[in-house]
Coordinates of C-alpha atoms in Angstrom, one line a residue:
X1 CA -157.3 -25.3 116.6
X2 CA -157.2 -24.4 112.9
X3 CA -160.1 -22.1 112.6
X4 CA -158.8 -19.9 115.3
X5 CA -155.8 -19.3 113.9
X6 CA -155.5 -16.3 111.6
X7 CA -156.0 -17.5 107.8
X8 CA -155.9 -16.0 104.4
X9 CA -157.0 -17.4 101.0
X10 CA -155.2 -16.4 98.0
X11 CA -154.3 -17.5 94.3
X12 CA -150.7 -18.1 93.6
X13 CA -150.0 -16.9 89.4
X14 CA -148.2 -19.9 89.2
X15 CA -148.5 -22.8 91.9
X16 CA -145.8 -25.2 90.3
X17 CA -143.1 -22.2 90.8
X18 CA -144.6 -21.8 94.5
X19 CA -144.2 -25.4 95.1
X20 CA -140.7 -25.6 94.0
X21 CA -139.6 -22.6 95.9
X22 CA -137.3 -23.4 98.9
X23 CA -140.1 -21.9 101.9
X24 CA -137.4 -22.1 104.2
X25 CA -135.5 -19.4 102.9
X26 CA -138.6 -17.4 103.5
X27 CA -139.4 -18.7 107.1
X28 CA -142.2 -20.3 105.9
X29 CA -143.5 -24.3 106.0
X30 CA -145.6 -26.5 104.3
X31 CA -148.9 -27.7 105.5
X32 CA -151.8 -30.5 104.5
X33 CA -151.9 -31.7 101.6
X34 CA -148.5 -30.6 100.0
X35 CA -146.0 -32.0 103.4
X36 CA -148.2 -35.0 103.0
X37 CA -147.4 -36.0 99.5
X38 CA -143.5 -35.0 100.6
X39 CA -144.2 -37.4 103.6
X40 CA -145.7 -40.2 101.7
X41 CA -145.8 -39.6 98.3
X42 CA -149.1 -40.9 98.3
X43 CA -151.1 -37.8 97.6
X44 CA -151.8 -35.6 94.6
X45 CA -152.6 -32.1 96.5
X46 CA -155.8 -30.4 95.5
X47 CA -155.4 -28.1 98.5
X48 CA -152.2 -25.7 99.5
X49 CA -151.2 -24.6 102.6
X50 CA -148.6 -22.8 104.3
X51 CA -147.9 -21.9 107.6
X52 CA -146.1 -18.2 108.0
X53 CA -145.6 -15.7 110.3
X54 CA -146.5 -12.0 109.3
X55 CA -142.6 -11.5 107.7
X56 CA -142.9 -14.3 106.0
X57 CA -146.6 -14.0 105.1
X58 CA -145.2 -10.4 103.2
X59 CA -142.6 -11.5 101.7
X60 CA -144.6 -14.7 100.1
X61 CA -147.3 -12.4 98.8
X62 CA -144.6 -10.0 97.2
X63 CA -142.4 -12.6 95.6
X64 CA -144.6 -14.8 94.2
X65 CA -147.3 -12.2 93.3
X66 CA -150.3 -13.6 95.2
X67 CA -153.4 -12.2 95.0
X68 CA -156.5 -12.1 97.4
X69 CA -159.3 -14.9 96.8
X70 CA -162.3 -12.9 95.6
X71 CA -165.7 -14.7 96.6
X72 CA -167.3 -15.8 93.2
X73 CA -163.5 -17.7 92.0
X74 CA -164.1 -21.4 92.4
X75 CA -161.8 -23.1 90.0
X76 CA -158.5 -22.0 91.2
X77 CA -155.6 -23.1 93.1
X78 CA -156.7 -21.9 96.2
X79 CA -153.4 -20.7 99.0
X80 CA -154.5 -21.1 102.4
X81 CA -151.4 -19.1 104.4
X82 CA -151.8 -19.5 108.4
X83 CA -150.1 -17.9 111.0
X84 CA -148.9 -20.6 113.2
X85 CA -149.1 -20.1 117.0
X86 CA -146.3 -20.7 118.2
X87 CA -142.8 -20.3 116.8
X88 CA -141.9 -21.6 113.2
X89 CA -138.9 -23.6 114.6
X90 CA -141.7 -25.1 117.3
X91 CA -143.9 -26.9 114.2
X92 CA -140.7 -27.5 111.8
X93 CA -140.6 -31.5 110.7
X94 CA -137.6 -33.6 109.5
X95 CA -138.1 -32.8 106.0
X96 CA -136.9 -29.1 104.4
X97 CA -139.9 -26.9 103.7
X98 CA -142.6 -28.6 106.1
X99 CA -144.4 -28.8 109.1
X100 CA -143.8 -32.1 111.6
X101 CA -145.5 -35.2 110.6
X102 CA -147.9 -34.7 113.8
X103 CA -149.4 -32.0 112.7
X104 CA -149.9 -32.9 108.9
X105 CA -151.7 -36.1 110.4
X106 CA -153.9 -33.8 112.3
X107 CA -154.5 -32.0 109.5
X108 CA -155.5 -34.5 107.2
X109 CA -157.9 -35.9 109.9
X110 CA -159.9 -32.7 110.2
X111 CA -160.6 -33.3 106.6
X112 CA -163.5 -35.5 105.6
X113 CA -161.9 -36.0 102.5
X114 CA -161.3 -40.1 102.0
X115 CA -157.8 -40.0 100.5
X116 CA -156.6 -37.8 103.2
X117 CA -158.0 -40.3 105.9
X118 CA -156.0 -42.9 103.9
X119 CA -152.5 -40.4 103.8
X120 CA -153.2 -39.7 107.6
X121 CA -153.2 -43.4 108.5
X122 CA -149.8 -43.9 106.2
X123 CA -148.6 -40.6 108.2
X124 CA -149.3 -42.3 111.5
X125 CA -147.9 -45.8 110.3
X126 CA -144.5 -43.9 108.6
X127 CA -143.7 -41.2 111.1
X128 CA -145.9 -41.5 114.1
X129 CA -146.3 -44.6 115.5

């Protein structure tokens, strides 16, 4: 589902002040890595992602001055901001800021990365099952 969704990559100036930041108040959630650390505390993110709708999309990009991946960076803090399909209120979990713990668990699982297998399966254990 992921990679038909529209995606762009950019670098946040400052990705501690970004992860502070209430999303809410911008109509925007947490995704992957960062609602799975809220979820578990468990995981360190190495990857960020936030699921906004064009409004909020802007208004993220203004305020906290994030500029477009260019093709040659490699060691950044890379933003991945998705447009969700369906309404924002539709994929909202039970914690301020992110996504529902189903769809952070699907997100980890699409990642062959071994300590987001292990967060998933806490995830499913926590939340899910």
């Amino acid at each position: 589902m992921e990679a038909k969704l529209e995606q762009k990559l950019y670098v946040p100036q400052n990705i501690e002040q970004l992860r502070n930041a209430p999303l809410d108040k911008y109509g925007a959630l947490w995704g992957g890595e960062v609602a799975a650390d809220a979820y578990t505390h468990y995981l360190t993110p190495k990857t960020y992602q936030i699921y906004a709708d064009t409004e909020a999309h802007k208004a993220l990009v203004k305020t906290f001055r994030l500029r477009r991946l260019r093709a040659e960076e490699t060691d950044v803090n890379i933003l991945k901001i998705v447009e969700p399909p369906v309404g924002i209120e539709k994929i909202r979990g039970e914690l301020p800021g992110c996504v529902a713990p189903l769809l952070v668990y699907a997100e980890l699982l699409n990642s062959d990365d071994p300590r987001n297998l292990e967060t998933a399966k806490r995830i499913y254990h926590d939340h899910l099952a």
